[in-house]
Short mmCIF file of C-alpha atoms and ligand atoms in Angstrom, two decimals:
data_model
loop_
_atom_site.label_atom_id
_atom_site.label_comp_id
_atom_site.label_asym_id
_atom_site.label_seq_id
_atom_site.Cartn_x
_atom_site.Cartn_y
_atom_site.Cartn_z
CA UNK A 1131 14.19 13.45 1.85
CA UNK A 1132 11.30 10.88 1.42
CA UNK A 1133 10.20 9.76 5.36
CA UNK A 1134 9.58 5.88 5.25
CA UNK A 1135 6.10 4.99 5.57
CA UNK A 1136 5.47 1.28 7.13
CA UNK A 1137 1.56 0.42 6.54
CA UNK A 1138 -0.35 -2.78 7.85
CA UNK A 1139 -2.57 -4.41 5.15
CA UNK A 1140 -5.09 -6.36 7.74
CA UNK A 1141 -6.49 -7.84 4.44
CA UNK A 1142 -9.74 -9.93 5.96
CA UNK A 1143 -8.54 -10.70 9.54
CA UNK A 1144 -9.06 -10.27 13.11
CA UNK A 1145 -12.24 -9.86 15.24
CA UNK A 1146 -13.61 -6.74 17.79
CA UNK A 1147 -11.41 -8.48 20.80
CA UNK A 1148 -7.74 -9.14 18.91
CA UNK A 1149 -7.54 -5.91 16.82
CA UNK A 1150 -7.71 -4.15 20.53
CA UNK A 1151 -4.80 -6.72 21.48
CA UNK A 1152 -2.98 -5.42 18.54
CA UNK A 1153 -3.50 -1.55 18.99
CA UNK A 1154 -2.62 -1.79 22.70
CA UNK A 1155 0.27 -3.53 21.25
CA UNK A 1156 1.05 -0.76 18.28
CA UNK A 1157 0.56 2.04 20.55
CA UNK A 1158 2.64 0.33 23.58
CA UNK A 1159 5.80 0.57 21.40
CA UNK A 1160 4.80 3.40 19.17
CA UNK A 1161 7.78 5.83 21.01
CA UNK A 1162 10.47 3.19 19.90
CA UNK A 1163 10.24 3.93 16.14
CA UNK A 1164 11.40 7.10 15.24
CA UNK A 1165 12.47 7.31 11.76
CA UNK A 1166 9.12 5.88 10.16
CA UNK A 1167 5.47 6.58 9.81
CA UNK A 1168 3.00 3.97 10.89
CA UNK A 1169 -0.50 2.92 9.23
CA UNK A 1170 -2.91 0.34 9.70
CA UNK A 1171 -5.58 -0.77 6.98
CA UNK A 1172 -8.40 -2.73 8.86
CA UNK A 1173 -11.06 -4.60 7.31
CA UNK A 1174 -13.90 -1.41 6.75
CA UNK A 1175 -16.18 -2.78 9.60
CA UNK A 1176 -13.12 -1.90 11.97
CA UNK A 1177 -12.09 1.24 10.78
CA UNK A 1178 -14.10 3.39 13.22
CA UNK A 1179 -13.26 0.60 16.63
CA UNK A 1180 -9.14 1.73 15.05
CA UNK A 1181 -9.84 4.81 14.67
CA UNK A 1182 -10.91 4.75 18.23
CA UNK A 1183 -8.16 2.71 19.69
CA UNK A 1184 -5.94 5.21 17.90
CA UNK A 1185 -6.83 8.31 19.83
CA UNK A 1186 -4.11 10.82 19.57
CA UNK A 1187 -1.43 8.75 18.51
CA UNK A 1188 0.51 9.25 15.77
CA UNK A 1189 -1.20 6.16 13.56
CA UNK A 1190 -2.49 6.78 10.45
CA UNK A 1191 -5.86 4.83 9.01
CA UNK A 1192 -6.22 3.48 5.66
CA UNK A 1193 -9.19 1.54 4.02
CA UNK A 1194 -8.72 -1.24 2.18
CA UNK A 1195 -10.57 -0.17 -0.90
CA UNK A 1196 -12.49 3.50 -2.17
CA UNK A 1197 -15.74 3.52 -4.88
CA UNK A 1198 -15.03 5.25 -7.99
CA UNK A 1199 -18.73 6.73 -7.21
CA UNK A 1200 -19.66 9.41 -4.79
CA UNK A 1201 -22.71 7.45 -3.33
CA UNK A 1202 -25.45 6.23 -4.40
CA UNK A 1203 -26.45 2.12 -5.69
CA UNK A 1204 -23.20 0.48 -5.70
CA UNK A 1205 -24.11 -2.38 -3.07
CA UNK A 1206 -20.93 -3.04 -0.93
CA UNK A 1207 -19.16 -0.56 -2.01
CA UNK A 1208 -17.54 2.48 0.48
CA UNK A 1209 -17.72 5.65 -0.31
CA UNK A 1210 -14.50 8.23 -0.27
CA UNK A 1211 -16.67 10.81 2.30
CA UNK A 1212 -17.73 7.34 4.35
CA UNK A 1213 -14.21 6.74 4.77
CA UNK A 1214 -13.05 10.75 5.20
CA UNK A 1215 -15.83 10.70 7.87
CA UNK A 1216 -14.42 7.70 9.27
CA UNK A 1217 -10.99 9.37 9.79
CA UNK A 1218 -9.09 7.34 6.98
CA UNK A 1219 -5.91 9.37 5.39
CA UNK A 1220 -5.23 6.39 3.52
CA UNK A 1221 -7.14 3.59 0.93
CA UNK A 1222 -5.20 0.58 -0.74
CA UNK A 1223 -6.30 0.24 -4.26
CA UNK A 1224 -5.72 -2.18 -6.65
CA UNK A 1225 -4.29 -4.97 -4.85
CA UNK A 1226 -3.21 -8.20 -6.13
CA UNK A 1227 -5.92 -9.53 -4.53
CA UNK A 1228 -8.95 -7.30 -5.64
CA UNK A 1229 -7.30 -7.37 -9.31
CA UNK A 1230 -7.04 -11.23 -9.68
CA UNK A 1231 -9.98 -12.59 -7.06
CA UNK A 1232 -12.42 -10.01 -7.91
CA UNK A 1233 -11.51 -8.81 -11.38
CA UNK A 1234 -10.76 -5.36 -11.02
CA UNK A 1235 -9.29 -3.80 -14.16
CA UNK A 1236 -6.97 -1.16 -14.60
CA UNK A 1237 -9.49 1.17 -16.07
CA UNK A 1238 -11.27 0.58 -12.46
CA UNK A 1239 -8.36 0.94 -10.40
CA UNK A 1240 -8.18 4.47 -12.04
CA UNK A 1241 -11.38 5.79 -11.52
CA UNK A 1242 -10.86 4.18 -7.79
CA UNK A 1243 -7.92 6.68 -7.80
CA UNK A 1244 -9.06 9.58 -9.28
CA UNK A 1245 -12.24 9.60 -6.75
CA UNK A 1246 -9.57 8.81 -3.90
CA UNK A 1247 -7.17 12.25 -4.74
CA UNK A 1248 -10.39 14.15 -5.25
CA UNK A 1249 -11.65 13.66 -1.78
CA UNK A 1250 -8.54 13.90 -0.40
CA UNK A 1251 -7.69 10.15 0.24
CA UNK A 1252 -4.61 9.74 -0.24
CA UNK A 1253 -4.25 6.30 -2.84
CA UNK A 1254 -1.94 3.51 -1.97
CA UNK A 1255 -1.50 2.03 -5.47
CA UNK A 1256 -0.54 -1.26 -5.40
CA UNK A 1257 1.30 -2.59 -8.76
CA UNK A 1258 3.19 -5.76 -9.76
CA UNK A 1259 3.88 -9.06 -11.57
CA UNK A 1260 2.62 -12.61 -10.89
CA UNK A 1261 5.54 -15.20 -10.95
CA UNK A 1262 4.55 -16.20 -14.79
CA UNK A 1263 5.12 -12.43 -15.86
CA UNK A 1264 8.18 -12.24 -14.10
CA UNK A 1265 9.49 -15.48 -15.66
CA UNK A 1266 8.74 -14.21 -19.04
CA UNK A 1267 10.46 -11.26 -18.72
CA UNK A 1268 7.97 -8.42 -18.62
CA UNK A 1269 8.15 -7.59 -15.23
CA UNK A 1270 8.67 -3.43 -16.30
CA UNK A 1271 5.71 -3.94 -18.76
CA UNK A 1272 3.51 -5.21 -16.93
CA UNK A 1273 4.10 -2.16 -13.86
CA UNK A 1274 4.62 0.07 -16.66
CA UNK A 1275 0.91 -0.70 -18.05
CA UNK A 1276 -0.74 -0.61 -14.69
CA UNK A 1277 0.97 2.71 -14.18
CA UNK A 1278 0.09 4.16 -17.30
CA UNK A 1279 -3.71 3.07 -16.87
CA UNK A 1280 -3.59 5.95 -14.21
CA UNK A 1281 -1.04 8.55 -15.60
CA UNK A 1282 -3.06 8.28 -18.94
CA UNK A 1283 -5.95 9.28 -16.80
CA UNK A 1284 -4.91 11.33 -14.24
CA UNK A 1285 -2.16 13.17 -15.18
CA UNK A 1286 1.63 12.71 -13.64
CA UNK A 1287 0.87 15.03 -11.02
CA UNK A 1288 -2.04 13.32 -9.08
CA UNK A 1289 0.88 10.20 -9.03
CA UNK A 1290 2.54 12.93 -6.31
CA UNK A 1291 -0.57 12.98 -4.34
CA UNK A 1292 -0.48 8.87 -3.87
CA UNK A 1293 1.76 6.19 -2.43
CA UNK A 1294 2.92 3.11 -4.48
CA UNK A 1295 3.41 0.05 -3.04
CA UNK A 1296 5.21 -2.05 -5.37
CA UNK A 1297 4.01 -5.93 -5.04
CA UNK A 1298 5.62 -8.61 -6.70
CA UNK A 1299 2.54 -11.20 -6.51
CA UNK A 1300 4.75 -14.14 -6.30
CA UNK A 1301 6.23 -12.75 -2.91
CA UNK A 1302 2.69 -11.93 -1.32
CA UNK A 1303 1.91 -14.56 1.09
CA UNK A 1304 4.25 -16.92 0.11
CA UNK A 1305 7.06 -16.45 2.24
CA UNK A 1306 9.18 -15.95 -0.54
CA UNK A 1307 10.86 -12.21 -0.48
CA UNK A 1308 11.46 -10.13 -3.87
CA UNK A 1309 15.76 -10.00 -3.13
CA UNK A 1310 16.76 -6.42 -2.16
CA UNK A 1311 18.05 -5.98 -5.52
CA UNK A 1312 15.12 -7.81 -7.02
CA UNK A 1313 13.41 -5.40 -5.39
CA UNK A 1314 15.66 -1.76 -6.05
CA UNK A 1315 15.57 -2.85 -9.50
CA UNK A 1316 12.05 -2.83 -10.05
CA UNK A 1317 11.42 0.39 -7.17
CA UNK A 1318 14.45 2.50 -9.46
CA UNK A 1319 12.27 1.48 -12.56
CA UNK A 1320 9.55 3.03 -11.40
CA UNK A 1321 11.04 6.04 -10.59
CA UNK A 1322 12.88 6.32 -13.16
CA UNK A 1323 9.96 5.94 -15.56
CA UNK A 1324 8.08 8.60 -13.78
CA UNK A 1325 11.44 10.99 -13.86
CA UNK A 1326 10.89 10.94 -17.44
CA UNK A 1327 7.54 12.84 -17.25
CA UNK A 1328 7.72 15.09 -13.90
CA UNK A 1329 11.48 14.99 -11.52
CA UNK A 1330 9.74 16.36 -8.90
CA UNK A 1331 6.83 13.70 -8.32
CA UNK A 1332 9.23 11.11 -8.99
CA UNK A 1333 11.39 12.63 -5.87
CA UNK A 1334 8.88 12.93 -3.64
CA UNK A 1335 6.40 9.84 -4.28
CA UNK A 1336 6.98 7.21 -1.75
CA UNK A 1337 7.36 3.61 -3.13
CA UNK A 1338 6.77 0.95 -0.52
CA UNK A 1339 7.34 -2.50 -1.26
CA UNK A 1340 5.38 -5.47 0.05
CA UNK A 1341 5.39 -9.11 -0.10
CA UNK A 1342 6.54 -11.01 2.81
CA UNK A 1343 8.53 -8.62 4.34
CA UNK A 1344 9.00 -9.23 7.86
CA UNK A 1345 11.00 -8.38 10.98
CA UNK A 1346 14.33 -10.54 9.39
CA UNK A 1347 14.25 -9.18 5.97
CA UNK A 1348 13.21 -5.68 6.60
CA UNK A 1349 16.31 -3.31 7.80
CA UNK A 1350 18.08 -5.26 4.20
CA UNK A 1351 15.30 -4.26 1.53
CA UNK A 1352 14.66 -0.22 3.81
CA UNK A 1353 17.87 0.27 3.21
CA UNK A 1354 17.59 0.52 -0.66
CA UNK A 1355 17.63 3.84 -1.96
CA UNK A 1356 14.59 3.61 -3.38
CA UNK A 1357 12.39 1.40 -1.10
CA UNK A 1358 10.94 3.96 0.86
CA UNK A 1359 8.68 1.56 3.13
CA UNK A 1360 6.67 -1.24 3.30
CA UNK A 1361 3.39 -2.40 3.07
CA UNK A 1362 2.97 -5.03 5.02
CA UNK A 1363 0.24 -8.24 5.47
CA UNK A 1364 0.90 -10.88 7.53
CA UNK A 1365 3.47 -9.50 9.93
CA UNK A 1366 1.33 -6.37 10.48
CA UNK A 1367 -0.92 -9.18 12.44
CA UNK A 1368 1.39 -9.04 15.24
CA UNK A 1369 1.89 -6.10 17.15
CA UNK A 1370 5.72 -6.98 18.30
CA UNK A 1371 6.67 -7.75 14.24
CA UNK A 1372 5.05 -4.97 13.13
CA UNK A 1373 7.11 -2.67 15.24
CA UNK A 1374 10.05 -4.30 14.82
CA UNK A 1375 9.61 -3.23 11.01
CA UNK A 1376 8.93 0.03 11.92
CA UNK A 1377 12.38 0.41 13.76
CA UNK A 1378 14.36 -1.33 11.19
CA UNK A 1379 13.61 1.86 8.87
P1 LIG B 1135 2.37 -10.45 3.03
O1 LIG B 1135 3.24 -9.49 3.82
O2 LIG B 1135 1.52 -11.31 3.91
O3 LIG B 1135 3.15 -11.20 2.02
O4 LIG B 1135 1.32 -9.53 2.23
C1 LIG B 1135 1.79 -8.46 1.51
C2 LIG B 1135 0.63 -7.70 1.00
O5 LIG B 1135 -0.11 -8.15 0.16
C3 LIG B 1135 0.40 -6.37 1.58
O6 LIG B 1135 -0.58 -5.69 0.88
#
């Protein structure tokens, strides 16, 4: 049985004095939700004021980006022991947002990975169409390709040391929700694609979805048999919504 993993995606929000509002929050309700696993992914100057506010509780930490190096001149960059040392489990890679506002490629989003799984980070790799691909019908390419760029690299089996989160771009922000069966169709895709090369990663890999998924929508698109979570942005902002998703699962 695959446990349902709800991570926040803080994306480039908050300041010292709300992200305490919001763990107080998180960790006030924490006992409530019982049949998921909670994350938050602060912006990387927070990480180590989280990790603090987490304490002992049963939160996990996730960056929102990894360096394909191990150190060394790559201005602005953080590197995997950085974010080890500052008690991450988790990094997002390859979000919508890094891929189309900051160019990153496939081929980067790899190496991102590979140096993720090697220092025992586990990757939450983000995939998915923009509205245009979906309208011209390539929606399975398109995840197929991004996919492949680190299956081709990395071997099927490192895809069973990482999370997906399955994005539809046009659904990120925008209010608009991917249709549970939008959604299912896409998340059974997936599996099913990775099926073909290994049964046993495709079993056990979680595949969240995200794009405005909130406390309304949530319980509909968990319940799909292969949604196994959510990654979540703008409702992860508010400790009350966030929780609410959690105990929807
Ligand atoms: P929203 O939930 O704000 O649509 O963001 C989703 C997302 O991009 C999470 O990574």
């Amino acid at each position: 049985m695959r446990r349902t993993l709800i991570a926040g995606n803080w994306k480039m929000n908050g300041s010292l004095e709300s992200i305490g509002e919001l763990m107080d929050g998180i960790k006030a309700g924490l006992a409530e939700v019982t049949n998921a696993d909670m994350a938050v992914c602060p912006p990387a100057i927070y990480l180590m004021k989280v990790k603090s506010h987490i304490g002992d509780a049963a939160i996990g930490l996730g960056s929102q980006n990894i360096c394909d190096q191990e150190s060394g001149a790559f201005t602005g960059e953080l590197a995997p022991a950085m974010l080890k040392e500052a008690g991450c489990k988790y990094a997002i890679i390859g979000h919508s947002e890094r891929r189309s506002l900051y160019g990153e490629s496939d081929d980067l989003v790899a190496r991102r990975f590979a140096m993720a799984v090697a220092s025992g980070v586990t990757p939450i790799l983000c995939i998915g169409e923009t509205l245009e691909e979906r309208e011209s019908g390539v929606t399975e390419q398109v995840v197929s390709r991004q996919l492949d760029a680190v299956i081709d690299t990395q071997g099927i089996d490192a895809i069973g040391q990482c999370v997906i989160a399955y994005e539809p771009v046009w659904a990120i922000g925008t209010g608009k929700t991917a249709s549970p069966e939008q959604a299912q169709a896409v998340h059974a895709f997936i599996r099913s694609k990775l099926a073909a090369l290994s049964v046993d990663v495709a079993d056990k890999v979680q595949i969240l979805y995200g794009g405005s998924m909130n406390a309304a929508n949530a319980a509909e698109l968990l319940s799909q048999p292969d949604i196994d979570g959510g990654l979540i942005g703008g409702a992860s902002l508010k400790a009350a919504d966030f929780l609410a998703i959690g105990k929807a699962a």
